[in-house]
């Protein structure tokens, strides 16, 4: 999981209460907006604001990493207070008339700006579109509702009590629809939110995308579920944490990750965060009785980190550093985790390394057996634990539900029933409790509707990128030889270096020479799992 | 070592370059200073500024902890930039006419303020005394010189090249003298700086103090050096780091440190930092071939943390949280490390615990042998590695040198010779290189003159506090029984709860019922080491 997106989004969150109070901080020179403003001066002002914003985001990011990895338990109250104070300050730094005037002026002169600055202005405008158009009282109220909903969701999940959460979810849905109308009255609300998370994507595109997913994968998964599953029992032997830490080091080395730029921490849920291309942090979680959990977490998070480390130097402290979108970020982490990390070639490469650390546990396990075990495909209940094949069906279910919620076609009261129905229909599983069902993800409780599709798009991007890469590189051979850095070089040149300069759809065109096309993903999965489960006939 | 003092002091440091540039940040309402300002409004304004300052200091403190414990190596550049930006902002938050007017107004109404607020105003005024009276150009220049001097010192130390550092030191000495004159023209410059670090202490007091130290300890150390040293070879056996980590946990448990409020990290040099009484961080360093290094670091840093955890709740986010002074902070860490941790009773208590973790390494070591080994007193070259008995002589040497530097009685060119002469005279050791001599400490390179004495005062406070405590508690018995929390309770009630509400001299009076008196320290050392080395005759 890539955390920065969430963090930035929620930054203005908890603290908006005081928006109408007297502002504080250094004095501010009146800004001359409009025609007589020198363009050069305006750009300098933009860069200066960005520099200061970067410092705040950096500090808050480190605090977040610290609270997850190092802080003692009781640090949480002080942490929340300080995050609230700093978030309030950054909120005021961007949400003010002076900044609006500056951005409007720069937008009017977009043609005279260099590409990076132009995109910075565009992204800043995008980030403020909602906040500029929303009555402040309503926004403050929303923050309150959202914060309450998050707290209630945590409790509801623990207690498996959807009814407790439902009224809060209902309010969030109403706010979400209304806010879309404030920001973009001309748009369908779900289209507005989809575009917020994955620019350029609408229901038109996603309906077709998910229709293909459903059409191709549901029957495939059905056929596979009738086949014999591989023996993966060796994964669940005893693997001491200390030794797994050694494996993490080896994996990062194999990925060519420069440890001078990337640290590894330990948290309940693995994630990646970073403050600039020379300071990335990935985390993992070690389970003594599940070898591959941490292993693939490290590869996945290492993929996120590799993306950001590959940004061009010009983006060092720019708000355009990082990834093009959530979907594009997931495309890279999943590329390393699944397309590389669960490939036959990589399994052959990594097994001897793992065996050196765990010779006893892996006695009698050969490359083929390892490859089959780490690719076991089986319908399940929880998205974050789903395998490569079934993953997108979890997302599809959420997409269909969100769409109905955003159009008033599904009452929040009926959500669990609809959820369970879809899990049965698409994945063939019975959902035993809402805890493992519609309460499993935090996204809705945080007010994020339209975020889920980017998870699936990430996988689909990856498959298309693989095909483009294969035209220039013998990927399988490189991986088998242990030359993953050659793969990374290609990705850096075609994707990573751009950061957020290019939008996701544009990036796919640059990288693949054509528009986004889900067929690559469908055929990738069909071929891989067809072979694995002997469905070639 | 307690790091916050340094951090706060250096905060306005690197970034002052832009002080004359246009300020940024939120707008600021004009402040009505003077008679017609409502006192209530002024207090509210003070508290609000403090709240915001606390958030910045918290964030910068976490960033500092992170860079020392977790960040990858290349994070340093981004770290420096962000610290510079945030320090600049905090500098402007406090160094501005509006804040001066506010503090002046509150000072005039000091009699109407509650004790905490009055002391907050006093401390804020003290912190600004220099900055208000210094020509800004000169301060900017000083920051540049200081930052350069620090960098050169690092290099000079590595290369054992004092000549390279000398011109920088010379400039710093000149600035330090001149700045004292700006801040307090009526005072002797060294007195000004001594008071900055340990309020209430002057050369008058310290001359007498160090005269007694010299008079009593130099001959004592001389006599001891003729005695046979205990066998401490068992300390340098092989003690695996993983097992030493277990010992750290045990030690913190024995000290009664609430782990929900105090985390432990690993760094090159141990230190303590904290952000509020519920979020302390101590660090240690494990050497595989030196059992007691980390052991006493944990106890020492745990003492610093215990002090701050014992602050009363009213100080939670106040600038008065923490310790009364650097000396008082050291008094607590050294109390736990030496007075408790190196007592015969504690050695009896802790040895079985250590033996459980390291049975082989400690075979044949009994309590008495352990006690003698951890109290081995031997003149040495490096202050931070000095034993309890010789420690204050290291400080004495620095005191004498600083005094001469501040009065133009010692040219920086002649410093190494003077240093070496004093080490020979007081400690009887020949200094083989400046690296292990006058280049060993960072303080002067950071522009801190007058800081060293507080290290020694800390030990002296501790001995006096012990005597006061013994009037009410059977300290030895409590420690032997493992009831260190009872000792902590007493310290909390008499010292820790006050934070910085009381000044060090005042605190000694409250706690001990009399003024600071070095004789307790002299007799503590004389008795303890007299017994240990059989000098009772």
Coordinates of N, CA, C and O in Angstrom, one line a residue, chain B residues 400-487:
Chain B
X400 N 38.2 25.9 33.2 CA 39.4 26.8 33.3 C 39.8 27.4 31.9 O 40.1 28.5 31.8
X401 N 39.7 26.5 30.9 CA 40.0 27.0 29.5 C 39.0 28.0 29.0 O 39.4 29.0 28.5
X402 N 37.7 27.7 29.2 CA 36.7 28.6 28.7 C 36.8 29.9 29.4 O 36.7 31.0 28.7
X403 N 37.1 29.9 30.6 CA 37.2 31.2 31.4 C 38.3 32.0 30.8 O 38.1 33.2 30.6
X404 N 39.4 31.4 30.5 CA 40.5 32.2 29.9 C 40.2 32.7 28.5 O 40.5 33.8 28.1
X405 N 39.5 31.8 27.7 CA 39.1 32.2 26.4 C 38.2 33.4 26.4 O 38.3 34.4 25.7
X406 N 37.3 33.4 27.3 CA 36.2 34.4 27.4 C 36.8 35.8 27.9 O 36.2 36.8 27.7
X407 N 38.0 35.7 28.5 CA 38.6 36.9 29.1 C 39.9 37.3 28.3 O 40.6 38.1 28.7
X408 N 40.0 36.6 27.1 CA 41.2 37.0 26.3 C 42.5 36.6 26.9 O 43.6 37.2 26.5
X409 N 42.5 35.7 27.8 CA 43.7 35.3 28.5 C 44.4 34.1 27.9 O 45.4 33.6 28.4
X410 N 43.7 33.5 26.9 CA 44.3 32.3 26.2 C 44.0 32.5 24.8 O 42.8 32.7 24.4
X411 N 45.1 32.5 24.0 CA 44.9 32.5 22.5 C 44.5 31.2 22.0 O 45.0 30.1 22.5
X412 N 43.5 31.1 21.1 CA 43.1 29.8 20.6 C 44.3 29.0 20.1 O 44.2 27.8 20.1
X413 N 45.3 29.7 19.6 CA 46.5 29.0 19.1 C 47.2 28.2 20.2 O 47.8 27.1 19.9
X414 N 47.1 28.7 21.4 CA 47.8 28.0 22.5 C 46.9 27.0 23.2 O 47.3 26.4 24.2
X415 N 45.7 26.8 22.7 CA 44.7 25.9 23.4 C 45.2 24.5 23.6 O 45.1 23.9 24.7
X416 N 45.7 23.8 22.5 CA 46.1 22.4 22.7 C 47.2 22.3 23.8 O 47.1 21.3 24.6
X417 N 48.1 23.2 23.8 CA 49.2 23.1 24.9 C 48.6 23.2 26.3 O 49.0 22.4 27.2
X418 N 47.7 24.1 26.4 CA 47.1 24.4 27.7 C 46.2 23.1 28.1 O 46.3 22.7 29.3
X419 N 45.5 22.6 27.2 CA 44.7 21.4 27.4 C 45.6 20.3 27.9 O 45.3 19.7 28.9
X420 N 46.6 20.0 27.2 CA 47.5 18.9 27.5 C 48.2 19.1 28.9 O 48.3 18.1 29.6
X421 N 48.5 20.3 29.1 CA 49.2 20.6 30.4 C 48.2 20.3 31.6 O 48.6 19.7 32.6
X422 N 47.0 20.7 31.4 CA 46.0 20.5 32.5 C 45.6 19.0 32.7 O 45.5 18.6 33.8
X423 N 45.6 18.3 31.6 CA 45.3 16.9 31.7 C 46.4 16.2 32.5 O 46.2 15.3 33.2
X424 N 47.6 16.6 32.2 CA 48.8 16.1 32.9 C 48.7 16.4 34.4 O 48.9 15.6 35.2
X425 N 48.4 17.7 34.6 CA 48.5 18.2 36.0 C 47.4 17.5 36.9 O 47.6 17.1 38.0
X426 N 46.2 17.5 36.3 CA 45.0 17.1 37.2 C 44.8 15.6 37.1 O 44.4 15.0 38.0
X427 N 45.0 15.0 35.9 CA 44.7 13.6 35.7 C 45.9 12.7 35.6 O 45.8 11.5 35.5
X428 N 47.0 13.4 35.4 CA 48.2 12.6 35.3 C 48.4 11.9 34.0 O 49.1 10.9 33.9
X429 N 47.6 12.3 33.0 CA 47.7 11.5 31.7 C 48.4 12.4 30.6 O 48.2 13.6 30.6
X430 N 49.1 11.8 29.7 CA 49.7 12.4 28.6 C 48.7 12.3 27.4 O 48.2 11.2 27.1
X431 N 48.3 13.5 26.8 CA 47.4 13.5 25.7 C 48.2 13.2 24.4 O 49.0 14.0 24.0
X432 N 47.9 12.1 23.8 CA 48.7 11.7 22.6 C 48.3 12.4 21.3 O 49.2 12.6 20.4
X433 N 47.1 13.0 21.3 CA 46.7 13.6 20.0 C 45.5 14.6 20.3 O 44.8 14.3 21.3
X434 N 45.4 15.6 19.5 CA 44.3 16.6 19.7 C 42.9 15.9 19.5 O 41.9 16.4 20.1
X435 N 42.9 15.0 18.7 CA 41.7 14.2 18.4 C 41.2 13.6 19.7 O 40.0 13.6 20.0
X436 N 42.0 13.1 20.6 CA 41.6 12.6 21.9 C 41.8 13.7 22.9 O 41.6 13.5 24.1
X437 N 42.2 14.9 22.5 CA 42.4 16.0 23.4 C 41.3 17.1 23.1 O 40.1 16.8 23.2
X438 N 41.8 18.2 22.8 CA 40.9 19.4 22.7 C 39.9 19.4 21.6 O 39.0 20.2 21.5
X439 N 40.1 18.4 20.7 CA 39.1 18.3 19.6 C 38.0 17.3 19.9 O 37.1 17.1 19.1
X440 N 38.0 16.7 21.1 CA 37.1 15.6 21.3 C 35.6 16.0 21.4 O 34.7 15.2 21.0
X441 N 35.3 17.1 22.0 CA 33.9 17.5 22.2 C 33.4 18.4 21.1 O 34.1 19.2 20.6
X442 N 32.1 18.4 20.8 CA 31.5 19.2 19.8 C 31.1 20.6 20.3 O 30.8 21.5 19.5
X443 N 31.0 20.8 21.6 CA 30.4 22.0 22.1 C 30.9 23.3 21.6 O 30.2 24.2 21.2
X444 N 32.3 23.4 21.6 CA 32.8 24.7 21.2 C 32.6 25.0 19.7 O 32.4 26.1 19.3
X445 N 32.7 23.9 19.0 CA 32.5 24.1 17.5 C 31.0 24.5 17.2 O 30.8 25.1 16.2
X446 N 30.1 24.2 18.1 CA 28.8 24.7 18.0 C 28.5 26.0 18.6 O 27.4 26.5 18.7
X447 N 29.6 26.6 19.2 CA 29.5 28.0 19.8 C 29.0 27.9 21.2 O 28.6 29.0 21.8
X448 N 29.0 26.7 21.9 CA 28.6 26.7 23.2 C 29.7 26.8 24.2 O 30.5 25.8 24.4
X449 N 29.9 27.9 24.8 CA 30.8 28.1 25.9 C 30.1 28.4 27.2 O 29.2 29.2 27.2
X450 N 30.4 27.6 28.2 CA 29.6 27.8 29.5 C 28.7 26.6 29.7 O 28.0 26.6 30.7
X451 N 28.7 25.7 28.8 CA 27.8 24.6 28.9 C 28.4 23.5 29.8 O 27.6 22.8 30.6
X452 N 29.7 23.3 29.7 CA 30.3 22.1 30.4 C 30.1 22.1 31.9 O 29.8 21.0 32.4
X453 N 30.2 23.2 32.6 CA 30.0 23.1 34.0 C 28.8 22.4 34.5 O 28.8 21.7 35.5
X454 N 27.7 22.5 33.7 CA 26.4 21.9 34.2 C 26.6 20.4 34.2 O 25.9 19.7 35.0
X455 N 27.5 19.8 33.4 CA 27.7 18.3 33.5 C 28.1 17.9 34.9 O 27.7 17.0 35.5
X456 N 29.1 18.7 35.4 CA 29.6 18.4 36.7 C 28.6 18.7 37.8 O 28.4 18.0 38.8
X457 N 28.0 19.9 37.6 CA 27.0 20.3 38.6 C 25.9 19.2 38.8 O 25.4 19.0 39.9
X458 N 25.6 18.5 37.7 CA 24.6 17.5 37.7 C 25.0 16.4 38.7 O 24.1 16.0 39.5
X459 N 26.2 16.0 38.7 CA 26.7 15.0 39.7 C 26.6 15.5 41.1 O 26.2 14.8 42.0
X460 N 27.0 16.8 41.2 CA 27.0 17.4 42.6 C 25.6 17.5 43.1 O 25.3 17.3 44.3
X461 N 24.7 18.0 42.3 CA 23.2 18.0 42.7 C 22.8 16.6 43.2 O 22.1 16.5 44.2
X462 N 23.2 15.6 42.4 CA 22.7 14.3 42.7 C 23.1 13.8 44.1 O 22.3 13.2 44.8
X463 N 24.4 14.1 44.5 CA 24.9 13.7 45.8 C 24.1 14.4 46.9 O 23.8 13.8 47.9
X464 N 23.8 15.7 46.7 CA 23.1 16.5 47.7 C 21.6 16.0 47.8 O 21.1 15.8 48.8
X465 N 21.1 15.6 46.6 CA 19.7 15.1 46.6 C 19.6 13.8 47.3 O 18.7 13.5 48.0
X466 N 20.7 12.9 47.1 CA 20.7 11.6 47.8 C 20.6 11.8 49.3 O 19.8 11.1 50.0
X467 N 21.4 12.8 49.8 CA 21.3 13.0 51.3 C 20.0 13.4 51.8 O 19.5 12.9 52.8
X468 N 19.3 14.3 51.0 CA 18.0 14.7 51.4 C 17.0 13.5 51.3 O 16.2 13.3 52.2
X469 N 17.2 12.7 50.3 CA 16.3 11.5 50.1 C 16.5 10.5 51.3 O 15.5 10.0 51.8
X470 N 17.8 10.4 51.7 CA 18.1 9.4 52.8 C 17.4 9.8 54.1 O 17.3 9.0 55.0
X471 N 17.1 11.1 54.2 CA 16.5 11.5 55.5 C 15.0 10.9 55.5 O 14.5 10.8 56.6
X472 N 14.5 10.6 54.4 CA 13.1 10.1 54.4 C 13.0 8.7 54.0 O 12.0 8.0 54.3
X473 N 14.0 8.2 53.2 CA 13.9 6.8 52.7 C 15.1 6.0 53.0 O 16.2 6.6 53.1
X474 N 15.0 4.7 53.2 CA 16.2 3.9 53.3 C 16.5 3.4 51.9 O 16.1 2.4 51.4
X475 N 17.2 4.3 51.2 CA 17.5 4.1 49.8 C 18.1 2.8 49.5 O 17.7 2.1 48.5
X476 N 19.2 2.5 50.2 CA 19.9 1.2 50.0 C 19.0 0.0 50.0 O 19.0 -0.9 49.2
X477 N 18.1 0.0 51.1 CA 17.2 -1.1 51.3 C 16.2 -1.2 50.1 O 16.0 -2.3 49.6
X478 N 15.7 0.0 49.7 CA 14.7 0.0 48.6 C 15.3 -0.6 47.4 O 14.7 -1.4 46.6
X479 N 16.5 -0.1 47.1 CA 17.2 -0.6 45.8 C 17.5 -2.1 45.9 O 17.2 -2.8 45.0
X480 N 18.0 -2.5 47.1 CA 18.3 -3.9 47.3 C 17.0 -4.8 47.1 O 17.1 -5.9 46.5
X481 N 15.9 -4.2 47.5 CA 14.6 -5.0 47.3 C 14.1 -4.9 45.9 O 13.0 -5.4 45.6
X482 N 14.7 -4.0 45.1 CA 14.2 -3.9 43.7 C 13.1 -2.8 43.6 O 12.4 -2.7 42.6
X483 N 13.0 -2.0 44.7 CA 11.9 -1.0 44.7 C 12.4 0.3 44.2 O 12.3 1.3 44.9
X484 N 12.9 0.4 43.0 CA 13.4 1.6 42.4 C 12.2 2.6 42.2 O 12.4 3.8 42.4
X485 N 11.1 2.1 41.9 CA 9.9 3.1 41.7 C 9.7 3.9 43.0 O 9.2 5.0 42.8
X486 N 10.0 3.4 44.2 CA 9.8 4.2 45.4 C 10.8 5.4 45.3 O 10.5 6.5 45.8
X487 N 12.0 5.2 44.8 CA 13.0 6.3 44.7 C 12.5 7.3 43.7 O 12.5 8.5 43.9

